[in-house]
Amino acid sequence: DESWSTPINATSTTVADLADGTHTFTLRVVDHDMLSAEVTLNLNISTIKPVVFIASPTREIVKGRVVAQVTIKDQDLDGWQLQVKPGLTLDGDYTTIAEPDTGARIRELELAPIAWPTKNRVDGFYTLKLSATDQLGHVNNYTTNVKVDNKSPLVELSAPRHESRISELVQFRGVVSDMHLIDYYLEYSTDQALDETGANSAIRLPEGSNGFS
């Protein structure tokens, strides 16, 4: 049979560079009386790691109940975990957000959205890690970073005091503070008794400062 390898007389050999897939190995033995015997076995070669991917969230600011969209693909998938840890480094202690039920054997999986509640998390950067293992022990990881911001901005108006009567030029003093501050402005409205429109107006405050006057 031309598809078979050349016979060898060695007691051991190394077969290298086999492609992934099913391969048939047959050991044939012949004695001096030309009597023969053989044994055959099939081996499934697999060197490909599971494919893992976090579509969202990724490199963005999140808050509240975050929905993670992930994908895991492998023909002989055995288990997976979605984990999180504070900070941007890969090393450290992770806590598990989701994983399959104990003892569940999975072949191939495209996960439904996974809920990650962040309300009780300290604001700051976090690393999400999706890992998967197949039945041959191949492991693959995918990581991404997000920034959690559940805290509302701090805003204080110290002067003038509420219900003050103003008869001359006055300075407004106050403080705004937030670790992810984007913009702030002072808004005012006219007295409808004096102005029929009662329209609101806004004063854009200088950027790059957490205090104003």
PDB file of C-alpha atoms in Angstrom:
ATOM      1  CA  ASP A   1       0.000   0.000   0.000  1.00  0.00           C
ATOM      2  CA  GLU A   2       1.724   3.223  -1.142  1.00  0.00           C
ATOM      3  CA  SER A   3       0.094   5.253   1.658  1.00  0.00           C
ATOM      4  CA  TRP A   4       2.055   3.373   4.329  1.00  0.00           C
ATOM      5  CA  SER A   5       5.464   4.505   5.573  1.00  0.00           C
ATOM      6  CA  THR A   6       8.632   2.524   4.818  1.00  0.00           C
ATOM      7  CA  PRO A   7       9.121  -0.478   7.191  1.00  0.00           C
ATOM      8  CA  ILE A   8      11.911  -0.087   9.759  1.00  0.00           C
ATOM      9  CA  ASN A   9      13.767  -2.597  11.947  1.00  0.00           C
ATOM     10  CA  ALA A  10      14.396  -0.284  14.906  1.00  0.00           C
ATOM     11  CA  THR A  11      12.818  -0.928  18.311  1.00  0.00           C
ATOM     12  CA  SER A  12      11.845   2.737  18.682  1.00  0.00           C
ATOM     13  CA  THR A  13      11.218   5.680  16.388  1.00  0.00           C
ATOM     14  CA  THR A  14      10.023   9.281  16.445  1.00  0.00           C
ATOM     15  CA  VAL A  15       7.250  10.456  14.148  1.00  0.00           C
ATOM     16  CA  ALA A  16       7.371  14.241  13.795  1.00  0.00           C
ATOM     17  CA  ASP A  17       5.519  17.012  11.953  1.00  0.00           C
ATOM     18  CA  LEU A  18       2.159  15.258  11.940  1.00  0.00           C
ATOM     19  CA  ALA A  19      -0.736  17.488  10.910  1.00  0.00           C
ATOM     20  CA  ASP A  20      -3.729  17.900  13.199  1.00  0.00           C
ATOM     21  CA  GLY A  21      -6.335  15.215  12.648  1.00  0.00           C
ATOM     22  CA  THR A  22      -6.765  11.452  13.004  1.00  0.00           C
ATOM     23  CA  HIS A  23      -3.768   9.225  12.173  1.00  0.00           C
ATOM     24  CA  THR A  24      -3.635   5.410  12.009  1.00  0.00           C
ATOM     25  CA  PHE A  25      -0.611   3.565  13.433  1.00  0.00           C
ATOM     26  CA  THR A  26      -0.117  -0.170  12.769  1.00  0.00           C
ATOM     27  CA  LEU A  27       2.588  -2.369  14.284  1.00  0.00           C
ATOM     28  CA  ARG A  28       3.295  -5.426  12.071  1.00  0.00           C
ATOM     29  CA  VAL A  29       5.477  -8.319  13.256  1.00  0.00           C
ATOM     30  CA  VAL A  30       6.908 -11.223  11.168  1.00  0.00           C
ATOM     31  CA  ASP A  31       8.856 -14.179  12.593  1.00  0.00           C
ATOM     32  CA  HIS A  32      11.314 -16.592  10.947  1.00  0.00           C
ATOM     33  CA  ASP A  33       8.472 -18.885   9.871  1.00  0.00           C
ATOM     34  CA  MET A  34       6.852 -15.932   8.079  1.00  0.00           C
ATOM     35  CA  LEU A  35       4.000 -15.899  10.512  1.00  0.00           C
ATOM     36  CA  SER A  36       2.735 -12.343  11.053  1.00  0.00           C
ATOM     37  CA  ALA A  37       0.606 -10.338  13.466  1.00  0.00           C
ATOM     38  CA  GLU A  38      -0.347  -6.723  13.726  1.00  0.00           C
ATOM     39  CA  VAL A  39      -2.070  -4.229  16.008  1.00  0.00           C
ATOM     40  CA  THR A  40      -3.631  -0.951  14.897  1.00  0.00           C
ATOM     41  CA  LEU A  41      -4.574   2.173  16.791  1.00  0.00           C
ATOM     42  CA  ASN A  42      -5.957   5.561  15.769  1.00  0.00           C
ATOM     43  CA  LEU A  43      -4.623   8.737  17.354  1.00  0.00           C
ATOM     44  CA  ASN A  44      -6.255  12.161  17.136  1.00  0.00           C
ATOM     45  CA  ILE A  45      -3.540  14.823  16.937  1.00  0.00           C
ATOM     46  CA  SER A  46      -4.523  18.293  18.155  1.00  0.00           C
ATOM     47  CA  THR A  47      -2.079  21.164  18.733  1.00  0.00           C
ATOM     48  CA  ILE A  48      -4.478  24.118  18.348  1.00  0.00           C
ATOM     49  CA  LYS A  49      -5.369  26.153  21.422  1.00  0.00           C
ATOM     50  CA  PRO A  50      -8.958  27.299  22.057  1.00  0.00           C
ATOM     51  CA  VAL A  51      -9.940  30.588  20.407  1.00  0.00           C
ATOM     52  CA  VAL A  52     -10.975  33.151  23.040  1.00  0.00           C
ATOM     53  CA  PHE A  53     -12.115  36.758  22.549  1.00  0.00           C
ATOM     54  CA  ILE A  54     -13.726  39.527  24.626  1.00  0.00           C
ATOM     55  CA  ALA A  55     -15.792  41.717  22.293  1.00  0.00           C
ATOM     56  CA  SER A  56     -16.992  44.058  25.051  1.00  0.00           C
ATOM     57  CA  PRO A  57     -16.309  45.800  27.299  1.00  0.00           C
ATOM     58  CA  THR A  58     -12.814  46.681  26.137  1.00  0.00           C
ATOM     59  CA  ARG A  59     -10.733  49.785  26.859  1.00  0.00           C
ATOM     60  CA  GLU A  60     -13.703  51.896  27.925  1.00  0.00           C
ATOM     61  CA  ILE A  61     -15.293  53.486  30.997  1.00  0.00           C
ATOM     62  CA  VAL A  62     -18.045  51.338  32.548  1.00  0.00           C
ATOM     63  CA  LYS A  63     -20.446  51.594  35.464  1.00  0.00           C
ATOM     64  CA  GLY A  64     -23.277  49.711  37.144  1.00  0.00           C
ATOM     65  CA  ARG A  65     -24.245  46.372  35.632  1.00  0.00           C
ATOM     66  CA  VAL A  66     -21.810  45.691  32.811  1.00  0.00           C
ATOM     67  CA  VAL A  67     -22.657  43.147  30.109  1.00  0.00           C
ATOM     68  CA  ALA A  68     -19.629  41.223  28.843  1.00  0.00           C
ATOM     69  CA  GLN A  69     -19.829  39.683  25.372  1.00  0.00           C
ATOM     70  CA  VAL A  70     -17.278  36.887  24.873  1.00  0.00           C
ATOM     71  CA  THR A  71     -16.619  34.081  22.401  1.00  0.00           C
ATOM     72  CA  ILE A  72     -14.882  30.737  22.968  1.00  0.00           C
ATOM     73  CA  LYS A  73     -14.348  28.183  20.199  1.00  0.00           C
ATOM     74  CA  ASP A  74     -12.657  24.793  20.241  1.00  0.00           C
ATOM     75  CA  GLN A  75     -13.546  21.307  19.006  1.00  0.00           C
ATOM     76  CA  ASP A  76     -12.716  19.645  22.348  1.00  0.00           C
ATOM     77  CA  LEU A  77     -13.284  22.461  24.844  1.00  0.00           C
ATOM     78  CA  ASP A  78     -13.143  21.350  28.472  1.00  0.00           C
ATOM     79  CA  GLY A  79     -13.624  24.492  30.568  1.00  0.00           C
ATOM     80  CA  TRP A  80     -13.460  28.288  30.694  1.00  0.00           C
ATOM     81  CA  GLN A  81     -13.433  31.241  33.095  1.00  0.00           C
ATOM     82  CA  LEU A  82     -14.087  34.969  32.888  1.00  0.00           C
ATOM     83  CA  GLN A  83     -12.130  36.697  35.663  1.00  0.00           C
ATOM     84  CA  VAL A  84     -11.277  40.212  36.840  1.00  0.00           C
ATOM     85  CA  LYS A  85      -8.647  41.922  38.978  1.00  0.00           C
ATOM     86  CA  PRO A  86      -7.882  45.526  39.955  1.00  0.00           C
ATOM     87  CA  GLY A  87      -5.111  47.304  38.055  1.00  0.00           C
ATOM     88  CA  LEU A  88      -3.542  47.055  34.617  1.00  0.00           C
ATOM     89  CA  THR A  89      -0.906  44.377  35.263  1.00  0.00           C
ATOM     90  CA  LEU A  90      -1.556  40.773  34.214  1.00  0.00           C
ATOM     91  CA  ASP A  91      -0.138  39.264  37.403  1.00  0.00           C
ATOM     92  CA  GLY A  92      -2.161  39.188  40.596  1.00  0.00           C
ATOM     93  CA  ASP A  93      -5.184  37.600  42.202  1.00  0.00           C
ATOM     94  CA  TYR A  94      -8.233  37.307  39.946  1.00  0.00           C
ATOM     95  CA  THR A  95     -11.820  36.766  41.069  1.00  0.00           C
ATOM     96  CA  THR A  96     -14.173  34.730  38.896  1.00  0.00           C
ATOM     97  CA  ILE A  97     -17.122  36.443  37.222  1.00  0.00           C
ATOM     98  CA  ALA A  98     -18.457  33.371  35.397  1.00  0.00           C
ATOM     99  CA  GLU A  99     -17.537  29.759  34.622  1.00  0.00           C
ATOM    100  CA  PRO A 100     -19.408  26.595  33.527  1.00  0.00           C
ATOM    101  CA  ASP A 101     -21.210  24.391  36.024  1.00  0.00           C
ATOM    102  CA  THR A 102     -18.954  21.936  37.861  1.00  0.00           C
ATOM    103  CA  GLY A 103     -18.404  18.777  35.815  1.00  0.00           C
ATOM    104  CA  ALA A 104     -19.875  20.227  32.625  1.00  0.00           C
ATOM    105  CA  ARG A 105     -18.090  19.036  29.490  1.00  0.00           C
ATOM    106  CA  ILE A 106     -18.237  21.559  26.664  1.00  0.00           C
ATOM    107  CA  ARG A 107     -17.421  20.947  23.005  1.00  0.00           C
ATOM    108  CA  GLU A 108     -17.829  24.345  21.407  1.00  0.00           C
ATOM    109  CA  LEU A 109     -19.281  27.502  22.823  1.00  0.00           C
ATOM    110  CA  GLU A 110     -20.323  31.009  21.856  1.00  0.00           C
ATOM    111  CA  LEU A 111     -21.410  32.478  25.162  1.00  0.00           C
ATOM    112  CA  ALA A 112     -24.500  34.525  25.820  1.00  0.00           C
ATOM    113  CA  PRO A 113     -23.841  37.954  27.387  1.00  0.00           C
ATOM    114  CA  ILE A 114     -22.406  37.709  30.913  1.00  0.00           C
ATOM    115  CA  ALA A 115     -23.437  40.161  33.647  1.00  0.00           C
ATOM    116  CA  TRP A 116     -20.650  41.784  35.671  1.00  0.00           C
ATOM    117  CA  PRO A 117     -21.982  43.971  38.524  1.00  0.00           C
ATOM    118  CA  THR A 118     -19.522  46.784  39.292  1.00  0.00           C
ATOM    119  CA  LYS A 119     -21.580  48.798  41.773  1.00  0.00           C
ATOM    120  CA  ASN A 120     -19.546  47.608  44.779  1.00  0.00           C
ATOM    121  CA  ARG A 121     -16.188  47.889  42.990  1.00  0.00           C
ATOM    122  CA  VAL A 122     -13.759  50.672  43.820  1.00  0.00           C
ATOM    123  CA  ASP A 123     -13.477  53.134  40.941  1.00  0.00           C
ATOM    124  CA  GLY A 124     -10.348  52.653  38.856  1.00  0.00           C
ATOM    125  CA  PHE A 125      -8.729  50.420  36.240  1.00  0.00           C
ATOM    126  CA  TYR A 126      -9.470  46.690  36.007  1.00  0.00           C
ATOM    127  CA  THR A 127      -8.145  43.802  33.929  1.00  0.00           C
ATOM    128  CA  LEU A 128     -10.622  41.281  32.467  1.00  0.00           C
ATOM    129  CA  LYS A 129      -9.238  37.851  31.549  1.00  0.00           C
ATOM    130  CA  LEU A 130     -11.026  35.153  29.551  1.00  0.00           C
ATOM    131  CA  SER A 131      -9.306  31.752  29.674  1.00  0.00           C
ATOM    132  CA  ALA A 132     -10.214  28.391  28.127  1.00  0.00           C
ATOM    133  CA  THR A 133      -8.772  24.867  28.377  1.00  0.00           C
ATOM    134  CA  ASP A 134      -9.352  21.950  26.017  1.00  0.00           C
ATOM    135  CA  GLN A 135      -9.355  18.237  26.830  1.00  0.00           C
ATOM    136  CA  LEU A 136      -5.672  17.905  25.854  1.00  0.00           C
ATOM    137  CA  GLY A 137      -4.606  20.607  28.289  1.00  0.00           C
ATOM    138  CA  HIS A 138      -4.095  23.453  25.806  1.00  0.00           C
ATOM    139  CA  VAL A 139      -4.765  26.810  27.487  1.00  0.00           C
ATOM    140  CA  ASN A 140      -5.398  30.180  25.876  1.00  0.00           C
ATOM    141  CA  ASN A 141      -6.074  33.583  27.477  1.00  0.00           C
ATOM    142  CA  TYR A 142      -7.434  36.924  26.276  1.00  0.00           C
ATOM    143  CA  THR A 143      -7.143  40.064  28.408  1.00  0.00           C
ATOM    144  CA  THR A 144      -8.443  43.612  28.137  1.00  0.00           C
ATOM    145  CA  ASN A 145      -8.670  46.670  30.392  1.00  0.00           C
ATOM    146  CA  VAL A 146     -11.594  48.809  31.497  1.00  0.00           C
ATOM    147  CA  LYS A 147     -12.077  51.726  33.859  1.00  0.00           C
ATOM    148  CA  VAL A 148     -14.891  51.525  36.433  1.00  0.00           C
ATOM    149  CA  ASP A 149     -16.566  54.835  37.363  1.00  0.00           C
ATOM    150  CA  ASN A 150     -19.655  54.511  39.578  1.00  0.00           C
ATOM    151  CA  LYS A 151     -19.084  57.627  41.671  1.00  0.00           C
ATOM    152  CA  SER A 152     -20.988  60.795  40.731  1.00  0.00           C
ATOM    153  CA  PRO A 153     -18.974  64.019  40.479  1.00  0.00           C
ATOM    154  CA  LEU A 154     -18.608  66.117  43.634  1.00  0.00           C
ATOM    155  CA  VAL A 155     -19.997  69.648  43.229  1.00  0.00           C
ATOM    156  CA  GLU A 156     -20.038  72.388  45.852  1.00  0.00           C
ATOM    157  CA  LEU A 157     -21.121  76.041  45.543  1.00  0.00           C
ATOM    158  CA  SER A 158     -19.735  77.954  48.526  1.00  0.00           C
ATOM    159  CA  ALA A 159     -20.533  81.534  47.545  1.00  0.00           C
ATOM    160  CA  PRO A 160     -22.841  83.297  47.309  1.00  0.00           C
ATOM    161  CA  ARG A 161     -25.100  81.540  49.807  1.00  0.00           C
ATOM    162  CA  HIS A 162     -28.488  80.170  48.837  1.00  0.00           C
ATOM    163  CA  GLU A 163     -31.299  82.800  48.811  1.00  0.00           C
ATOM    164  CA  SER A 164     -28.779  85.641  49.049  1.00  0.00           C
ATOM    165  CA  ARG A 165     -29.948  89.101  47.920  1.00  0.00           C
ATOM    166  CA  ILE A 166     -27.428  90.551  45.481  1.00  0.00           C
ATOM    167  CA  SER A 167     -27.105  94.286  44.789  1.00  0.00           C
ATOM    168  CA  GLU A 168     -23.620  94.468  43.279  1.00  0.00           C
ATOM    169  CA  LEU A 169     -21.053  92.440  41.353  1.00  0.00           C
ATOM    170  CA  VAL A 170     -20.544  89.070  43.036  1.00  0.00           C
ATOM    171  CA  GLN A 171     -18.102  86.220  42.539  1.00  0.00           C
ATOM    172  CA  PHE A 172     -19.321  82.644  42.451  1.00  0.00           C
ATOM    173  CA  ARG A 173     -17.053  80.206  44.231  1.00  0.00           C
ATOM    174  CA  GLY A 174     -17.225  76.450  44.191  1.00  0.00           C
ATOM    175  CA  VAL A 175     -15.509  73.131  43.585  1.00  0.00           C
ATOM    176  CA  VAL A 176     -16.167  70.304  41.154  1.00  0.00           C
ATOM    177  CA  SER A 177     -14.271  67.033  41.398  1.00  0.00           C
ATOM    178  CA  ASP A 178     -14.299  63.683  39.631  1.00  0.00           C
ATOM    179  CA  MET A 179     -11.553  61.251  38.540  1.00  0.00           C
ATOM    180  CA  HIS A 180     -13.073  61.194  35.033  1.00  0.00           C
ATOM    181  CA  LEU A 181     -14.195  64.814  34.824  1.00  0.00           C
ATOM    182  CA  ILE A 182     -15.018  65.894  31.261  1.00  0.00           C
ATOM    183  CA  ASP A 183     -16.852  69.220  31.493  1.00  0.00           C
ATOM    184  CA  TYR A 184     -18.675  71.542  33.827  1.00  0.00           C
ATOM    185  CA  TYR A 185     -20.589  74.815  33.581  1.00  0.00           C
ATOM    186  CA  LEU A 186     -22.596  77.251  35.691  1.00  0.00           C
ATOM    187  CA  GLU A 187     -26.226  77.567  34.655  1.00  0.00           C
ATOM    188  CA  TYR A 188     -28.634  80.313  35.651  1.00  0.00           C
ATOM    189  CA  SER A 189     -32.230  81.304  34.917  1.00  0.00           C
ATOM    190  CA  THR A 190     -34.021  84.621  35.080  1.00  0.00           C
ATOM    191  CA  ASP A 191     -36.948  85.454  37.343  1.00  0.00           C
ATOM    192  CA  GLN A 192     -40.127  84.805  35.358  1.00  0.00           C
ATOM    193  CA  ALA A 193     -41.779  87.762  37.102  1.00  0.00           C
ATOM    194  CA  LEU A 194     -39.174  90.043  35.513  1.00  0.00           C
ATOM    195  CA  ASP A 195     -38.607  88.133  32.281  1.00  0.00           C
ATOM    196  CA  GLU A 196     -41.549  86.477  30.559  1.00  0.00           C
ATOM    197  CA  THR A 197     -39.309  83.915  28.879  1.00  0.00           C
ATOM    198  CA  GLY A 198     -37.810  82.470  32.071  1.00  0.00           C
ATOM    199  CA  ALA A 199     -35.130  80.942  29.853  1.00  0.00           C
ATOM    200  CA  ASN A 200     -32.034  79.213  31.236  1.00  0.00           C
ATOM    201  CA  SER A 201     -28.557  80.379  30.282  1.00  0.00           C
ATOM    202  CA  ALA A 202     -25.163  78.810  30.885  1.00  0.00           C
ATOM    203  CA  ILE A 203     -21.643  80.085  31.487  1.00  0.00           C
ATOM    204  CA  ARG A 204     -18.935  77.698  30.274  1.00  0.00           C
ATOM    205  CA  LEU A 205     -16.206  77.490  32.910  1.00  0.00           C
ATOM    206  CA  PRO A 206     -12.453  77.157  32.208  1.00  0.00           C
ATOM    207  CA  GLU A 207     -11.290  73.621  31.488  1.00  0.00           C
ATOM    208  CA  GLY A 208      -8.477  71.934  33.416  1.00  0.00           C
ATOM    209  CA  SER A 209      -9.391  73.224  36.876  1.00  0.00           C
ATOM    210  CA  ASN A 210     -11.430  71.635  39.646  1.00  0.00           C
ATOM    211  CA  GLY A 211     -12.151  74.966  41.283  1.00  0.00           C
ATOM    212  CA  PHE A 212     -13.724  78.139  39.993  1.00  0.00           C
ATOM    213  CA  SER A 213     -14.569  81.626  41.160  1.00  0.00           C
TER     214      SER A 213
END
